[in-house]
Amino acid sequence: MHSKLLLPFLATLSLVAASPLNLFCQRTPVVGPTCSKEDSSQLSCHNTAPVNNLCCFNSPGGQILLTQFWNARPDYGPKESWTIHGLWPDNCDGTWEEYCDKTRETTDVTAVMKKFGKTETLDYMNMYWKSNNNNDDGFWQHEWNKHGTCMSTYEPTCYTNYQKDQAIADYMDKTVELFKGLDTYKILASAGILPSETATYTLEALQAAIKRIHNQDVVFNCRSGSLTEVWYHFNVYGSAQSGKYVPAPVVGSPSNCPKTGIKYYPKGGSATTTTTKASTTTGPTSTPTGTSTPGEPFSGRGYLNVDKGGCLISAGKWYTKGTCATYTATASESGFTLKSSKGSCGIVSNEFKCGTDVTSTVFTASGGKLANGNSTNYYAAGDANDGSQVSVFTSSGSGQTVLSITWQAL
């Protein structure tokens, strides 16, 4: 069955002069798990029974996402290329794990890459894997620490004669390889979709351009109606390091871009203005009423930061001493819903909570802050700066701390 899925992808790959690397060609030498044909015969997320060898089968993170940024305002990275965000192991149901092994986290990816002779990959990362705060290595650390440590086939026990941090080099190497094989700028350009100060595009046209190559829809994310990110979904035969990546349908958060009027601004304002009739309109345009992303900037994935320090963790509590939870904001009705790894988020008896038994609340935003009706004030029953995990409420009480909550996009 999977051969039928791969053939259209391979047949159309020549349309994009992205890289001599083929996604489905095994690199040499293979430094990760070496999997037999039998071990590699099961496609991730498609098993009907537990798989024992998790060195050759990605679980629970079998839905692997290659994510890319388009950074135009402000712009960074090459002007005619998207840049790398990361490689994420999502579960097969739209949820995900994060920061799975503190003992394998890193504070210096550059040193790791040099240690394992990955200087060519490192040079490429320095150009195409860019941080918006001029700390590229810190960004790479974040992606490995948060996502890479949750990929089962990167476990040290999956390697023969494992060397410390070897999996980190493999993760970076594989992310770059996949990115080289999916040059989003050239894929869109081949369909006449080019950055422009004036033209706009439809979501249907963007999806159609990508589908010619990827054979599946992807997730396009926008900010204020302008393209910012694309997520390619895959399932994998074998290990994440050397297995076969098969384009997969989107599971989890859908595109948050409007259906029409999508802007694709040029970096530095120097790209060509396009007038392709099938996917653009010429002249200044605005997003039609009802299609803009509600509650901007709460969209896609991000942290819920608290003005008094710290952030909200996955259950919805305020905390300052640990890792922020990643929330997903999805447009809904006239606002948006929020979800953490614990489940849907909502107001339960005036308390902000997230869990499998919580009914989603449709939130709104005001002035960039999370709104509760007409107010952006929230109230904490204590002070998380003392190390406590503190409940957050929508109504005030005696001695409570007044908070405001803002969004930090990832």
mmCIF file of C-alpha atoms in Angstrom:
data_model
loop_
_atom_site.group_PDB
_atom_site.id
_atom_site.type_symbol
_atom_site.label_atom_id
_atom_site.label_comp_id
_atom_site.label_asym_id
_atom_site.label_seq_id
_atom_site.Cartn_x
_atom_site.Cartn_y
_atom_site.Cartn_z
ATOM 1 C CA MET A 1 0.000 0.000 0.000
ATOM 2 C CA HIS A 2 2.766 2.433 0.848
ATOM 3 C CA SER A 3 4.373 2.049 -2.599
ATOM 4 C CA LYS A 4 1.333 3.696 -4.170
ATOM 5 C CA LEU A 5 1.814 6.628 -1.831
ATOM 6 C CA LEU A 6 5.497 7.060 -2.573
ATOM 7 C CA LEU A 7 5.396 6.890 -6.360
ATOM 8 C CA PRO A 8 3.666 10.241 -6.977
ATOM 9 C CA PHE A 9 6.040 11.860 -4.509
ATOM 10 C CA LEU A 10 9.148 10.519 -6.216
ATOM 11 C CA ALA A 11 7.827 11.226 -9.690
ATOM 12 C CA THR A 12 7.278 14.889 -8.943
ATOM 13 C CA LEU A 13 10.364 15.491 -6.826
ATOM 14 C CA SER A 14 12.291 16.508 -9.948
ATOM 15 C CA LEU A 15 10.131 19.618 -10.164
ATOM 16 C CA VAL A 16 12.080 21.052 -7.273
ATOM 17 C CA ALA A 17 15.825 21.497 -7.585
ATOM 18 C CA ALA A 18 16.239 21.372 -3.837
ATOM 19 C CA SER A 19 19.038 18.971 -3.086
ATOM 20 C CA PRO A 20 20.904 15.953 -4.431
ATOM 21 C CA LEU A 21 19.814 14.111 -1.278
ATOM 22 C CA ASN A 22 16.863 11.789 -1.673
ATOM 23 C CA LEU A 23 14.628 11.427 1.358
ATOM 24 C CA PHE A 24 14.340 7.708 0.838
ATOM 25 C CA CYS A 25 17.965 6.897 0.085
ATOM 26 C CA GLN A 26 19.804 5.492 3.051
ATOM 27 C CA ARG A 27 22.775 7.646 4.009
ATOM 28 C CA THR A 28 26.165 6.106 4.552
ATOM 29 C CA PRO A 29 27.462 5.423 7.008
ATOM 30 C CA VAL A 30 24.334 4.736 9.011
ATOM 31 C CA VAL A 31 25.193 5.655 12.590
ATOM 32 C CA GLY A 32 21.818 4.963 14.156
ATOM 33 C CA PRO A 33 19.955 1.680 14.567
ATOM 34 C CA THR A 34 20.465 -0.803 11.747
ATOM 35 C CA CYS A 35 17.059 -2.390 11.211
ATOM 36 C CA SER A 36 16.319 -5.607 9.393
ATOM 37 C CA LYS A 37 13.723 -5.772 6.638
ATOM 38 C CA GLU A 38 11.359 -7.459 9.075
ATOM 39 C CA ASP A 39 11.954 -4.818 11.762
ATOM 40 C CA SER A 40 11.257 -2.058 9.225
ATOM 41 C CA SER A 41 8.102 -3.589 7.770
ATOM 42 C CA GLN A 42 5.661 -1.778 10.094
ATOM 43 C CA LEU A 43 4.709 1.835 9.321
ATOM 44 C CA SER A 44 4.552 4.030 12.406
ATOM 45 C CA CYS A 45 1.037 4.939 13.587
ATOM 46 C CA HIS A 46 -0.367 1.996 11.599
ATOM 47 C CA ASN A 47 0.320 -0.881 13.984
ATOM 48 C CA THR A 48 -2.659 -2.828 15.302
ATOM 49 C CA ALA A 49 -0.701 -4.397 18.163
ATOM 50 C CA PRO A 50 2.229 -3.268 20.339
ATOM 51 C CA VAL A 51 5.648 -3.294 18.646
ATOM 52 C CA ASN A 52 8.490 -4.583 20.779
ATOM 53 C CA ASN A 53 11.509 -3.138 18.973
ATOM 54 C CA LEU A 54 11.162 0.629 19.490
ATOM 55 C CA CYS A 55 14.649 1.124 18.069
ATOM 56 C CA CYS A 56 13.168 0.347 14.643
ATOM 57 C CA PHE A 57 9.666 1.706 15.202
ATOM 58 C CA ASN A 58 8.891 5.232 16.354
ATOM 59 C CA SER A 59 6.477 5.110 19.272
ATOM 60 C CA PRO A 60 4.630 6.853 20.761
ATOM 61 C CA GLY A 61 5.859 9.691 18.516
ATOM 62 C CA GLY A 62 5.169 7.998 15.198
ATOM 63 C CA GLN A 63 3.700 11.064 13.472
ATOM 64 C CA ILE A 64 6.883 12.971 12.665
ATOM 65 C CA LEU A 65 6.615 16.608 11.580
ATOM 66 C CA LEU A 66 9.229 18.557 9.650
ATOM 67 C CA THR A 67 8.454 22.199 10.454
ATOM 68 C CA GLN A 68 9.711 25.255 8.592
ATOM 69 C CA PHE A 69 9.534 29.025 9.114
ATOM 70 C CA TRP A 70 8.968 31.885 6.661
ATOM 71 C CA ASN A 71 10.442 34.913 8.429
ATOM 72 C CA ALA A 72 9.705 38.097 6.501
ATOM 73 C CA ARG A 73 8.847 40.726 9.139
ATOM 74 C CA PRO A 74 11.447 40.873 10.562
ATOM 75 C CA ASP A 75 13.326 38.802 8.012
ATOM 76 C CA TYR A 76 16.148 36.396 8.680
ATOM 77 C CA GLY A 77 17.645 33.528 6.756
ATOM 78 C CA PRO A 78 18.235 33.451 2.964
ATOM 79 C CA LYS A 79 15.786 35.606 1.028
ATOM 80 C CA GLU A 80 14.716 32.798 -1.296
ATOM 81 C CA SER A 81 14.401 30.025 1.240
ATOM 82 C CA TRP A 82 12.291 29.051 4.192
ATOM 83 C CA THR A 83 14.234 28.109 7.327
ATOM 84 C CA ILE A 84 14.177 25.106 9.648
ATOM 85 C CA HIS A 85 12.052 25.072 12.774
ATOM 86 C CA GLY A 86 12.485 21.462 13.887
ATOM 87 C CA LEU A 87 11.630 17.770 13.689
ATOM 88 C CA TRP A 88 8.795 16.857 16.047
ATOM 89 C CA PRO A 89 7.594 13.401 17.132
ATOM 90 C CA ASP A 90 3.855 13.847 17.612
ATOM 91 C CA ASN A 91 1.710 10.969 18.785
ATOM 92 C CA CYS A 92 -0.702 9.423 16.320
ATOM 93 C CA ASP A 93 -3.715 11.175 17.867
ATOM 94 C CA GLY A 94 -2.641 14.820 17.720
ATOM 95 C CA THR A 95 -0.965 14.893 21.147
ATOM 96 C CA TRP A 96 2.765 14.876 21.850
ATOM 97 C CA GLU A 97 5.410 14.358 24.512
ATOM 98 C CA GLU A 98 8.125 16.875 25.366
ATOM 99 C CA TYR A 99 11.373 17.086 27.355
ATOM 100 C CA CYS A 100 11.428 13.315 27.788
ATOM 101 C CA ASP A 101 14.959 12.795 29.132
ATOM 102 C CA LYS A 102 16.715 15.526 31.108
ATOM 103 C CA THR A 103 19.878 13.417 31.270
ATOM 104 C CA ARG A 104 20.386 13.669 27.507
ATOM 105 C CA GLU A 105 19.763 17.380 27.111
ATOM 106 C CA THR A 106 22.529 19.519 25.663
ATOM 107 C CA THR A 107 23.875 23.032 26.151
ATOM 108 C CA ASP A 108 26.188 23.149 23.118
ATOM 109 C CA VAL A 109 25.043 21.667 19.804
ATOM 110 C CA THR A 110 27.928 23.252 17.904
ATOM 111 C CA ALA A 111 30.453 21.333 19.976
ATOM 112 C CA VAL A 112 28.503 18.102 19.469
ATOM 113 C CA MET A 113 28.444 18.519 15.694
ATOM 114 C CA LYS A 114 32.166 19.197 15.581
ATOM 115 C CA LYS A 115 32.868 16.212 17.838
ATOM 116 C CA PHE A 116 31.185 13.877 15.340
ATOM 117 C CA GLY A 117 32.645 15.507 12.238
ATOM 118 C CA LYS A 118 29.334 17.000 11.092
ATOM 119 C CA THR A 119 30.902 20.279 10.008
ATOM 120 C CA GLU A 120 29.110 20.336 6.643
ATOM 121 C CA THR A 121 25.756 19.915 8.368
ATOM 122 C CA LEU A 122 26.744 22.550 10.927
ATOM 123 C CA ASP A 123 27.610 25.048 8.187
ATOM 124 C CA TYR A 124 24.205 24.433 6.630
ATOM 125 C CA MET A 125 22.487 24.882 9.994
ATOM 126 C CA ASN A 126 24.213 28.203 10.491
ATOM 127 C CA MET A 127 22.608 29.419 7.277
ATOM 128 C CA TYR A 128 19.208 27.730 7.244
ATOM 129 C CA TRP A 129 18.334 26.917 10.892
ATOM 130 C CA LYS A 130 17.998 30.412 12.283
ATOM 131 C CA SER A 131 16.748 31.788 15.578
ATOM 132 C CA ASN A 132 14.816 35.051 15.748
ATOM 133 C CA ASN A 133 16.899 36.176 18.749
ATOM 134 C CA ASN A 134 20.375 35.641 17.235
ATOM 135 C CA ASN A 135 21.018 32.573 19.402
ATOM 136 C CA ASP A 136 20.991 29.782 16.843
ATOM 137 C CA ASP A 137 22.704 27.224 19.054
ATOM 138 C CA GLY A 138 20.203 27.909 21.826
ATOM 139 C CA PHE A 139 17.402 27.256 19.341
ATOM 140 C CA TRP A 140 18.956 23.944 18.259
ATOM 141 C CA GLN A 141 19.356 22.958 21.910
ATOM 142 C CA HIS A 142 15.667 23.681 22.490
ATOM 143 C CA GLU A 143 14.584 21.519 19.554
ATOM 144 C CA TRP A 144 16.646 18.526 20.656
ATOM 145 C CA ASN A 145 15.875 18.883 24.364
ATOM 146 C CA LYS A 146 12.159 19.262 23.779
ATOM 147 C CA HIS A 147 11.537 17.027 20.764
ATOM 148 C CA GLY A 148 14.568 14.860 19.987
ATOM 149 C CA THR A 149 14.689 13.294 23.455
ATOM 150 C CA CYS A 150 11.148 11.994 22.857
ATOM 151 C CA MET A 151 11.996 9.954 19.745
ATOM 152 C CA SER A 152 12.349 6.300 20.684
ATOM 153 C CA THR A 153 14.875 5.368 17.997
ATOM 154 C CA TYR A 154 17.359 7.961 19.319
ATOM 155 C CA GLU A 155 17.664 6.187 22.665
ATOM 156 C CA PRO A 156 21.324 5.333 23.465
ATOM 157 C CA THR A 157 20.387 1.654 23.841
ATOM 158 C CA CYS A 158 19.468 1.622 20.135
ATOM 159 C CA TYR A 159 23.118 2.198 19.174
ATOM 160 C CA THR A 160 26.037 -0.170 19.024
ATOM 161 C CA ASN A 161 28.961 1.285 21.015
ATOM 162 C CA TYR A 162 27.034 4.490 21.667
ATOM 163 C CA GLN A 163 29.092 7.616 22.229
ATOM 164 C CA LYS A 164 27.714 10.391 24.409
ATOM 165 C CA ASP A 165 25.587 12.867 22.393
ATOM 166 C CA GLN A 166 25.795 10.758 19.225
ATOM 167 C CA ALA A 167 22.002 10.851 18.867
ATOM 168 C CA ILE A 168 22.036 14.665 18.950
ATOM 169 C CA ALA A 169 24.290 14.793 15.896
ATOM 170 C CA ASP A 170 22.043 12.264 14.140
ATOM 171 C CA TYR A 171 18.902 14.285 14.945
ATOM 172 C CA MET A 172 20.402 17.483 13.518
ATOM 173 C CA ASP A 173 21.729 15.633 10.478
ATOM 174 C CA LYS A 174 18.357 14.038 9.716
ATOM 175 C CA THR A 175 16.443 17.298 10.162
ATOM 176 C CA VAL A 176 18.728 19.027 7.688
ATOM 177 C CA GLU A 177 18.445 16.136 5.224
ATOM 178 C CA LEU A 178 14.640 16.259 5.269
ATOM 179 C CA PHE A 179 14.654 20.041 4.940
ATOM 180 C CA LYS A 180 16.921 19.887 1.901
ATOM 181 C CA GLY A 181 14.460 17.521 0.238
ATOM 182 C CA LEU A 182 11.488 19.830 0.821
ATOM 183 C CA ASP A 183 12.403 23.291 -0.429
ATOM 184 C CA THR A 184 9.114 25.061 0.241
ATOM 185 C CA TYR A 185 10.172 28.236 -1.542
ATOM 186 C CA LYS A 186 10.851 26.368 -4.795
ATOM 187 C CA ILE A 187 7.792 24.143 -4.439
ATOM 188 C CA LEU A 188 5.518 27.195 -4.162
ATOM 189 C CA ALA A 189 7.422 29.090 -6.846
ATOM 190 C CA SER A 190 6.933 26.195 -9.289
ATOM 191 C CA ALA A 191 3.185 26.833 -8.921
ATOM 192 C CA GLY A 192 3.581 30.593 -9.480
ATOM 193 C CA ILE A 193 3.316 31.402 -5.776
ATOM 194 C CA LEU A 194 6.022 33.923 -4.966
ATOM 195 C CA PRO A 195 6.505 36.440 -2.143
ATOM 196 C CA SER A 196 4.829 39.753 -2.887
ATOM 197 C CA GLU A 197 3.970 43.014 -1.168
ATOM 198 C CA THR A 198 0.581 43.166 -2.904
ATOM 199 C CA ALA A 199 -0.588 39.760 -4.148
ATOM 200 C CA THR A 200 -2.541 37.383 -1.930
ATOM 201 C CA TYR A 201 -3.202 33.663 -2.167
ATOM 202 C CA THR A 202 -5.816 31.117 -1.241
ATOM 203 C CA LEU A 203 -5.194 28.270 1.168
ATOM 204 C CA GLU A 204 -6.448 25.892 -1.528
ATOM 205 C CA ALA A 205 -3.751 27.080 -3.959
ATOM 206 C CA LEU A 206 -1.015 26.718 -1.349
ATOM 207 C CA GLN A 207 -2.125 23.198 -0.472
ATOM 208 C CA ALA A 208 -2.354 22.201 -4.119
ATOM 209 C CA ALA A 209 1.223 23.357 -4.767
ATOM 210 C CA ILE A 210 2.607 21.343 -1.859
ATOM 211 C CA LYS A 211 0.454 18.317 -2.602
ATOM 212 C CA ARG A 212 2.092 17.930 -6.026
ATOM 213 C CA ILE A 213 5.302 17.081 -4.172
ATOM 214 C CA HIS A 214 4.266 15.852 -0.730
ATOM 215 C CA ASN A 215 1.126 14.017 -1.879
ATOM 216 C CA GLN A 216 -0.665 15.107 1.304
ATOM 217 C CA ASP A 217 -2.046 18.314 2.758
ATOM 218 C CA VAL A 218 0.214 20.145 5.193
ATOM 219 C CA VAL A 219 -0.379 22.642 7.988
ATOM 220 C CA PHE A 220 0.086 26.274 6.985
ATOM 221 C CA ASN A 221 0.199 28.727 9.867
ATOM 222 C CA CYS A 222 -0.289 32.465 9.568
ATOM 223 C CA ARG A 223 0.060 35.510 11.764
ATOM 224 C CA SER A 224 -2.296 38.379 10.979
ATOM 225 C CA GLY A 225 -3.124 36.636 7.694
ATOM 226 C CA SER A 226 0.522 36.378 6.649
ATOM 227 C CA LEU A 227 2.352 33.065 6.062
ATOM 228 C CA THR A 228 4.784 32.167 8.831
ATOM 229 C CA GLU A 229 5.110 28.392 8.988
ATOM 230 C CA VAL A 230 4.505 25.037 7.296
ATOM 231 C CA TRP A 231 4.376 21.571 8.915
ATOM 232 C CA TYR A 232 4.967 18.445 6.806
ATOM 233 C CA HIS A 233 3.599 15.241 8.384
ATOM 234 C CA PHE A 234 5.258 11.832 7.952
ATOM 235 C CA ASN A 235 5.001 8.259 9.163
ATOM 236 C CA VAL A 236 8.170 6.167 9.067
ATOM 237 C CA TYR A 237 9.208 2.619 8.250
ATOM 238 C CA GLY A 238 12.122 1.776 10.566
ATOM 239 C CA SER A 239 14.180 4.217 12.622
ATOM 240 C CA ALA A 240 13.949 7.992 12.432
ATOM 241 C CA GLN A 241 17.633 8.076 11.500
ATOM 242 C CA SER A 242 17.668 5.760 8.487
ATOM 243 C CA GLY A 243 14.083 4.690 7.841
ATOM 244 C CA LYS A 244 11.750 5.546 4.977
ATOM 245 C CA TYR A 245 9.655 8.675 5.529
ATOM 246 C CA VAL A 246 6.157 8.418 4.031
ATOM 247 C CA PRO A 247 4.014 11.566 3.639
ATOM 248 C CA ALA A 248 1.050 11.286 5.995
ATOM 249 C CA PRO A 249 -2.298 13.056 6.450
ATOM 250 C CA VAL A 250 -2.377 15.833 9.019
ATOM 251 C CA VAL A 251 -3.183 14.688 12.556
ATOM 252 C CA GLY A 252 -3.738 17.296 15.260
ATOM 253 C CA SER A 253 -3.716 21.058 14.784
ATOM 254 C CA PRO A 254 -5.005 22.125 11.339
ATOM 255 C CA SER A 255 -3.931 25.163 9.313
ATOM 256 C CA ASN A 256 -4.868 28.423 10.995
ATOM 257 C CA CYS A 257 -4.508 30.567 7.855
ATOM 258 C CA PRO A 258 -7.636 32.142 6.366
ATOM 259 C CA LYS A 259 -9.101 30.491 3.275
ATOM 260 C CA THR A 260 -8.446 33.551 1.113
ATOM 261 C CA GLY A 261 -6.401 36.735 1.212
ATOM 262 C CA ILE A 262 -3.239 35.070 2.548
ATOM 263 C CA LYS A 263 -0.188 37.316 2.360
ATOM 264 C CA TYR A 264 3.264 35.956 1.557
ATOM 265 C CA TYR A 265 5.552 38.907 2.155
ATOM 266 C CA PRO A 266 9.046 39.023 0.620
ATOM 267 C CA LYS A 267 12.112 39.125 2.805
ATOM 268 C CA GLY A 268 13.695 42.529 2.528
ATOM 269 C CA GLY A 269 10.955 43.603 0.132
ATOM 270 C CA SER A 270 12.994 42.512 -2.900
ATOM 271 C CA ALA A 271 11.079 39.488 -4.171
ATOM 272 C CA THR A 272 9.003 39.461 -7.338
ATOM 273 C CA THR A 273 5.362 40.475 -7.267
ATOM 274 C CA THR A 274 3.321 37.724 -8.879
ATOM 275 C CA THR A 275 0.010 37.990 -10.692
ATOM 276 C CA THR A 276 -0.827 34.323 -11.192
ATOM 277 C CA LYS A 277 -4.589 34.302 -11.748
ATOM 278 C CA ALA A 278 -5.210 30.909 -10.215
ATOM 279 C CA SER A 279 -3.963 31.862 -6.799
ATOM 280 C CA THR A 280 -3.563 35.613 -6.425
ATOM 281 C CA THR A 281 -5.328 38.892 -6.482
ATOM 282 C CA THR A 282 -3.518 42.046 -7.480
ATOM 283 C CA GLY A 283 -3.506 45.350 -5.710
ATOM 284 C CA PRO A 284 -3.912 46.023 -1.995
ATOM 285 C CA THR A 285 -6.305 43.568 -0.420
ATOM 286 C CA SER A 286 -7.571 42.755 3.029
ATOM 287 C CA THR A 287 -8.651 39.454 4.525
ATOM 288 C CA PRO A 288 -12.444 39.086 4.153
ATOM 289 C CA THR A 289 -14.560 39.415 7.267
ATOM 290 C CA GLY A 290 -14.755 36.154 9.153
ATOM 291 C CA THR A 291 -11.601 34.573 7.723
ATOM 292 C CA SER A 292 -8.919 36.270 9.802
ATOM 293 C CA THR A 293 -7.351 34.311 12.630
ATOM 294 C CA PRO A 294 -9.471 35.037 15.705
ATOM 295 C CA GLY A 295 -7.716 36.146 18.848
ATOM 296 C CA GLU A 296 -4.409 36.988 17.186
ATOM 297 C CA PRO A 297 -1.679 36.322 18.301
ATOM 298 C CA PHE A 298 -3.025 33.164 19.990
ATOM 299 C CA SER A 299 -2.561 30.641 17.169
ATOM 300 C CA GLY A 300 -0.544 27.508 16.536
ATOM 301 C CA ARG A 301 1.809 26.389 19.297
ATOM 302 C CA GLY A 302 3.107 28.576 22.076
ATOM 303 C CA TYR A 303 3.645 29.253 25.768
ATOM 304 C CA LEU A 304 1.210 31.044 28.088
ATOM 305 C CA ASN A 305 3.502 33.470 29.891
ATOM 306 C CA VAL A 306 2.534 35.218 33.119
ATOM 307 C CA ASP A 307 3.470 38.867 33.647
ATOM 308 C CA LYS A 308 4.613 38.178 37.222
ATOM 309 C CA GLY A 309 7.168 35.650 35.956
ATOM 310 C CA GLY A 310 6.953 32.051 34.827
ATOM 311 C CA CYS A 311 4.129 30.569 32.813
ATOM 312 C CA LEU A 312 1.251 28.103 32.868
ATOM 313 C CA ILE A 313 2.134 24.414 32.982
ATOM 314 C CA SER A 314 0.118 21.674 31.303
ATOM 315 C CA ALA A 315 -2.610 21.359 33.958
ATOM 316 C CA GLY A 316 -3.193 25.129 33.797
ATOM 317 C CA LYS A 317 -1.365 26.138 36.965
ATOM 318 C CA TRP A 318 1.059 29.040 37.301
ATOM 319 C CA TYR A 319 4.664 27.946 37.897
ATOM 320 C CA THR A 320 8.037 29.707 37.802
ATOM 321 C CA LYS A 321 10.632 27.021 38.565
ATOM 322 C CA GLY A 322 10.113 24.513 35.765
ATOM 323 C CA THR A 323 9.527 24.105 32.040
ATOM 324 C CA CYS A 324 6.658 25.939 30.356
ATOM 325 C CA ALA A 325 3.989 23.757 28.788
ATOM 326 C CA THR A 326 3.360 23.954 25.066
ATOM 327 C CA TYR A 327 -0.224 24.943 24.279
ATOM 328 C CA THR A 328 -2.025 24.685 20.951
ATOM 329 C CA ALA A 329 -4.410 27.505 20.056
ATOM 330 C CA THR A 330 -7.005 26.655 17.402
ATOM 331 C CA ALA A 331 -9.480 29.101 15.848
ATOM 332 C CA SER A 332 -13.062 28.409 16.972
ATOM 333 C CA GLU A 333 -16.221 30.471 16.468
ATOM 334 C CA SER A 334 -15.309 34.073 17.311
ATOM 335 C CA GLY A 335 -12.174 33.170 19.253
ATOM 336 C CA PHE A 336 -9.936 30.168 19.871
ATOM 337 C CA THR A 337 -9.612 27.082 22.026
ATOM 338 C CA LEU A 338 -6.539 26.017 23.975
ATOM 339 C CA LYS A 339 -5.107 22.558 24.525
ATOM 340 C CA SER A 340 -2.115 21.228 26.447
ATOM 341 C CA SER A 341 -0.638 17.743 26.707
ATOM 342 C CA LYS A 342 -3.125 17.119 29.555
ATOM 343 C CA GLY A 343 -6.129 17.785 27.300
ATOM 344 C CA SER A 344 -8.563 20.586 26.473
ATOM 345 C CA CYS A 345 -8.473 23.794 28.496
ATOM 346 C CA GLY A 346 -11.456 25.591 29.946
ATOM 347 C CA ILE A 347 -12.848 27.537 32.868
ATOM 348 C CA VAL A 348 -14.177 25.114 35.491
ATOM 349 C CA SER A 349 -15.832 26.726 38.535
ATOM 350 C CA ASN A 350 -13.941 29.953 37.744
ATOM 351 C CA GLU A 351 -10.592 28.097 37.558
ATOM 352 C CA PHE A 352 -8.405 27.729 34.458
ATOM 353 C CA LYS A 353 -7.863 23.983 33.972
ATOM 354 C CA CYS A 354 -6.674 21.575 31.287
ATOM 355 C CA GLY A 355 -7.450 17.874 31.218
ATOM 356 C CA THR A 356 -9.238 15.022 29.495
ATOM 357 C CA ASP A 357 -12.385 15.756 31.491
ATOM 358 C CA VAL A 358 -12.384 19.500 30.749
ATOM 359 C CA THR A 359 -14.775 20.986 28.194
ATOM 360 C CA SER A 360 -13.059 23.511 25.913
ATOM 361 C CA THR A 361 -13.768 27.178 26.527
ATOM 362 C CA VAL A 362 -13.686 29.535 23.544
ATOM 363 C CA PHE A 363 -11.245 32.244 24.624
ATOM 364 C CA THR A 364 -10.573 35.632 23.075
ATOM 365 C CA ALA A 365 -7.653 38.053 23.224
ATOM 366 C CA SER A 366 -7.428 41.754 23.924
ATOM 367 C CA GLY A 367 -4.283 43.790 23.468
ATOM 368 C CA GLY A 368 -2.277 40.600 23.067
ATOM 369 C CA LYS A 369 -3.498 39.236 26.415
ATOM 370 C CA LEU A 370 -5.696 36.223 27.127
ATOM 371 C CA ALA A 371 -9.171 37.587 27.821
ATOM 372 C CA ASN A 372 -11.840 36.338 30.161
ATOM 373 C CA GLY A 373 -15.005 37.939 28.846
ATOM 374 C CA ASN A 374 -14.272 41.664 28.868
ATOM 375 C CA SER A 375 -11.333 41.375 31.259
ATOM 376 C CA THR A 376 -7.692 40.350 30.841
ATOM 377 C CA ASN A 377 -7.213 39.966 34.601
ATOM 378 C CA TYR A 378 -6.660 36.556 36.166
ATOM 379 C CA TYR A 379 -6.161 35.823 39.843
ATOM 380 C CA ALA A 380 -3.765 33.425 41.566
ATOM 381 C CA ALA A 381 -4.370 31.885 44.978
ATOM 382 C CA GLY A 382 -0.775 32.457 46.043
ATOM 383 C CA ASP A 383 2.614 33.360 44.593
ATOM 384 C CA ALA A 384 4.346 30.864 42.296
ATOM 385 C CA ASN A 385 7.658 32.643 42.822
ATOM 386 C CA ASP A 386 8.051 30.661 46.047
ATOM 387 C CA GLY A 387 8.216 27.456 43.988
ATOM 388 C CA SER A 388 4.555 26.477 44.312
ATOM 389 C CA GLN A 389 2.245 25.408 41.503
ATOM 390 C CA VAL A 390 -0.594 27.879 41.892
ATOM 391 C CA SER A 391 -4.173 27.664 40.620
ATOM 392 C CA VAL A 392 -5.394 30.498 38.384
ATOM 393 C CA PHE A 393 -8.939 31.878 38.580
ATOM 394 C CA THR A 394 -11.133 34.269 36.620
ATOM 395 C CA SER A 395 -12.657 35.862 39.719
ATOM 396 C CA SER A 396 -10.912 37.726 42.504
ATOM 397 C CA GLY A 397 -10.655 36.694 46.115
ATOM 398 C CA SER A 398 -9.045 37.941 49.284
ATOM 399 C CA GLY A 399 -5.281 38.340 49.001
ATOM 400 C CA GLN A 400 -5.037 36.958 45.478
ATOM 401 C CA THR A 401 -2.341 38.050 43.019
ATOM 402 C CA VAL A 402 -3.585 39.763 39.852
ATOM 403 C CA LEU A 403 -2.068 38.300 36.669
ATOM 404 C CA SER A 404 -2.142 38.822 32.937
ATOM 405 C CA ILE A 405 -1.336 36.055 30.477
ATOM 406 C CA THR A 406 0.316 36.549 27.084
ATOM 407 C CA TRP A 407 1.235 34.267 24.182
ATOM 408 C CA GLN A 408 4.758 33.342 23.125
ATOM 409 C CA ALA A 409 4.613 31.649 19.733
ATOM 410 C CA LEU A 410 6.933 28.708 19.045
#
